[in-house]
mmCIF file of C-alpha atoms in Angstrom:
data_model
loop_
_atom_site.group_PDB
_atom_site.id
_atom_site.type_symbol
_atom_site.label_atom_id
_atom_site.label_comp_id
_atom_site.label_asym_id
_atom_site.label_seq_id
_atom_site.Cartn_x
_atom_site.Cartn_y
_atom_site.Cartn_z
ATOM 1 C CA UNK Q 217 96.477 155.007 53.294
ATOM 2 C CA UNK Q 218 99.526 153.950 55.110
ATOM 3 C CA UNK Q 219 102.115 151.526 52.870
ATOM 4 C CA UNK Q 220 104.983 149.721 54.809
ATOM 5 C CA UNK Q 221 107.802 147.700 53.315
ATOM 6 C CA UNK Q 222 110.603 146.190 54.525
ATOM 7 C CA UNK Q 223 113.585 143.313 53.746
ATOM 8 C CA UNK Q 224 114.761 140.810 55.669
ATOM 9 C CA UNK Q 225 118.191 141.723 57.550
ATOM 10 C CA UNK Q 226 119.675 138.537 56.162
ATOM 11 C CA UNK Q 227 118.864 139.386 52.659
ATOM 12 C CA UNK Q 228 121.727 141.857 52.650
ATOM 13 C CA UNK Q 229 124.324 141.154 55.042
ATOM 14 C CA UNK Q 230 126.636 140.809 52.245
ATOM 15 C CA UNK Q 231 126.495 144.288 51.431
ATOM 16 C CA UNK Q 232 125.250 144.083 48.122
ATOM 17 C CA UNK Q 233 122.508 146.931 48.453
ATOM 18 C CA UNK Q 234 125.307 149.369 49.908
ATOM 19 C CA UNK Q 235 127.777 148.508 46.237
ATOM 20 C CA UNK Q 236 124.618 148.689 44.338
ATOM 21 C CA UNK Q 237 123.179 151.873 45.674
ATOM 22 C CA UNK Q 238 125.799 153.688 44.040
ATOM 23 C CA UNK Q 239 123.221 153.164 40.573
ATOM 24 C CA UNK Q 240 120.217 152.027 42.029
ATOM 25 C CA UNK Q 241 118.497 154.836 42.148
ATOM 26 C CA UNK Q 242 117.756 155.001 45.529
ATOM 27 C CA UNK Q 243 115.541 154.161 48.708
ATOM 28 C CA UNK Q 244 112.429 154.601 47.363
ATOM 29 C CA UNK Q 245 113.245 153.441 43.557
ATOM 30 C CA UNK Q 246 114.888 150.043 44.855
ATOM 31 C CA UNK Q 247 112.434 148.980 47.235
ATOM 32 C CA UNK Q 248 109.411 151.688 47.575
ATOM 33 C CA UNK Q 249 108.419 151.640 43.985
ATOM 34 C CA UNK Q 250 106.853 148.293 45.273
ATOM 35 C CA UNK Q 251 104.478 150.118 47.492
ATOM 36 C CA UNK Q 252 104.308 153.015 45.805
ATOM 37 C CA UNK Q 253 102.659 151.173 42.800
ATOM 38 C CA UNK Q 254 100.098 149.368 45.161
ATOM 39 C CA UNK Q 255 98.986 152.725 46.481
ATOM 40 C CA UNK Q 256 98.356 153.809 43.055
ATOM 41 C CA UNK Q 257 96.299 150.920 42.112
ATOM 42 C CA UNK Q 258 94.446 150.656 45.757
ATOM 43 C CA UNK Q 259 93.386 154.289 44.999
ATOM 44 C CA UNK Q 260 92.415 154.150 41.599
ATOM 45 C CA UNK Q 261 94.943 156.529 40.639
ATOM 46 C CA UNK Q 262 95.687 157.099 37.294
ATOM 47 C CA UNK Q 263 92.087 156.013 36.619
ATOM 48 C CA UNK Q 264 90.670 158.695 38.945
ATOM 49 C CA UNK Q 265 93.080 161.907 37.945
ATOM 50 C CA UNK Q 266 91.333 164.329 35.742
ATOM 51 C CA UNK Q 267 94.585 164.558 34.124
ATOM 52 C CA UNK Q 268 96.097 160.905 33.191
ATOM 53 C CA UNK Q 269 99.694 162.750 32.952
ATOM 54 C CA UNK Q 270 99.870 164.125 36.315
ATOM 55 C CA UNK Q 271 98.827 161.179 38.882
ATOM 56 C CA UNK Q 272 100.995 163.099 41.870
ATOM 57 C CA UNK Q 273 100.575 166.938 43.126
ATOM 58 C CA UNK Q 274 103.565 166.550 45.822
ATOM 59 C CA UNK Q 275 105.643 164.284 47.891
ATOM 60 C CA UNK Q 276 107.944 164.692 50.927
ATOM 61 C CA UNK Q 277 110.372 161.951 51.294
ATOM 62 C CA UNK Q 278 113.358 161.385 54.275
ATOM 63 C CA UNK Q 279 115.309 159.135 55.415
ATOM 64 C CA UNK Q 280 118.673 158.136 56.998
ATOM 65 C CA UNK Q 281 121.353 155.812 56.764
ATOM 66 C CA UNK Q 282 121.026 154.039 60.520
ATOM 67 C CA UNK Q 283 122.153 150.495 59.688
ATOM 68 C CA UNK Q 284 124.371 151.124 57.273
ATOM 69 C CA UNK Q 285 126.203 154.730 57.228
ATOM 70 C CA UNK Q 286 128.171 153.924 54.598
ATOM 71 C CA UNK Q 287 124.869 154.425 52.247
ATOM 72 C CA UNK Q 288 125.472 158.131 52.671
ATOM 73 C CA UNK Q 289 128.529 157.963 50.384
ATOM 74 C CA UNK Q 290 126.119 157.440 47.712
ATOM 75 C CA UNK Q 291 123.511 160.028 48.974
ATOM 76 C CA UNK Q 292 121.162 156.680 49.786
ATOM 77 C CA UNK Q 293 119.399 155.525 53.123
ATOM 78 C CA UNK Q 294 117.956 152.488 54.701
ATOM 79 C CA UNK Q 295 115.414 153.829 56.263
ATOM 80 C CA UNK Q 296 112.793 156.413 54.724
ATOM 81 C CA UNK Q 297 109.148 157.992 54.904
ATOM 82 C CA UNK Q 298 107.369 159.358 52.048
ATOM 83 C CA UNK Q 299 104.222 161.400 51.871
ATOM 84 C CA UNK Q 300 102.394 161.293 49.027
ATOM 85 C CA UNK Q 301 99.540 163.082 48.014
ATOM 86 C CA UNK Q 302 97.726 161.846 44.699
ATOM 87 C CA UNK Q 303 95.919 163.762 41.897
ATOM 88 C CA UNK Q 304 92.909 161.704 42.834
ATOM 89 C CA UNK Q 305 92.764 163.639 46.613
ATOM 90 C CA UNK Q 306 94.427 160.437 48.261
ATOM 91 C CA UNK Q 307 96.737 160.942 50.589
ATOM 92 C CA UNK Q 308 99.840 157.921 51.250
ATOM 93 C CA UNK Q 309 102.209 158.046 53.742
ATOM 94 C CA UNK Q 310 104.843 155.112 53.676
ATOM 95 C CA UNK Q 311 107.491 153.315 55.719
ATOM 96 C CA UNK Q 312 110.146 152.125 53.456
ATOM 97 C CA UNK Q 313 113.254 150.086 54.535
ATOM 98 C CA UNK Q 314 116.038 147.987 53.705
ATOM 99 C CA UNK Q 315 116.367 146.315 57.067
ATOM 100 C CA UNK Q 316 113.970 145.008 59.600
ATOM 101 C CA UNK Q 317 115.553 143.105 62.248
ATOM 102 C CA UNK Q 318 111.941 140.941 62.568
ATOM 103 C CA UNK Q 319 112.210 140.000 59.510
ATOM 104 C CA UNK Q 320 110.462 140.721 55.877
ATOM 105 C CA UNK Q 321 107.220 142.834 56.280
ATOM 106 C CA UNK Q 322 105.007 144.131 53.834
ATOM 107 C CA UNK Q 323 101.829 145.806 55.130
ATOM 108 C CA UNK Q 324 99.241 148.331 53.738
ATOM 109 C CA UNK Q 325 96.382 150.099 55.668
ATOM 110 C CA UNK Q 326 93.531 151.607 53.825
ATOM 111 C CA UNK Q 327 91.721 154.034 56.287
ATOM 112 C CA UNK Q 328 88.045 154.893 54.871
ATOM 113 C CA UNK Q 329 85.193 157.322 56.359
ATOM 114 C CA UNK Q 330 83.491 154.314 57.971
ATOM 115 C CA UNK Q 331 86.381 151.650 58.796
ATOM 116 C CA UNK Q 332 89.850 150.624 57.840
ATOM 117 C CA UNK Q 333 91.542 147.827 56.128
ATOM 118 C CA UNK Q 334 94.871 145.783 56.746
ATOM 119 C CA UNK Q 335 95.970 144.029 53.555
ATOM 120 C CA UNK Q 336 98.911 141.050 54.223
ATOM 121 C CA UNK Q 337 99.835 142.736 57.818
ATOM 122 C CA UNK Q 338 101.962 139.370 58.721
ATOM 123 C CA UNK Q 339 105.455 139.236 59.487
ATOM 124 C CA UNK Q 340 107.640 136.602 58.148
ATOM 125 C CA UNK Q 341 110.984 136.233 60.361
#
């Protein structure tokens, strides 16, 4: 499964997100837990984990601060990839982002033994 999600550059040219950061939580808790939480339900995690506590066995997450450098003050990026893989077996790897300069983009692919399928893979600019 493959989870993209990103905001409009507009959206922030303020600078909000780069004040805000400094509690937010982060990347991934500001604008991944989005499409973090449709990976879980797409997957049928926590309804497939043998245990109901424990819906994760690891994740590798990255990113950097490209557009905005000043997000490293507060240990935060713009950019970031995560790799998760679920109790269920599933495996998620997402594209996470505070900017896209074409616009706001929110995609997810769900790749099966037999076929795969795009769900809302449409840019709005």
């Amino acid at each position: 499964m493959s989870c993209y999600g990103s905001l409009r550059e507009t959206t922030y040219l303020s600078g909000f997100f780069v004040r805000f950061s400094a509690t937010s939580g982060g990347l991934f808790t500001d604008v991944g837990v989005h499409e973090i939480d449709s990976a879980r339900w797409l997957t049928g995690v926590p309804n497939g984990c043998p245990n109901s506590k424990k819906e994760v066995n690891k994740v590798y997450a990255f990113g950097q601060p490209v557009q905005h450098p000043e997000l490293a003050d507060h240990q935060d990026t713009d950019n970031g990839i995560g790799i998760i893989e679920f109790a269920n077996g599933v495996n998620c790897v997402t594209h996470i982002g505070r900017i896209a300069r074409n616009g706001h983009e929110t995609y997810v692919e769900v790749f099966g033994t037999e076929a795969r399928v795009n769900v809302n893979n449409v840019s709005i600019s």
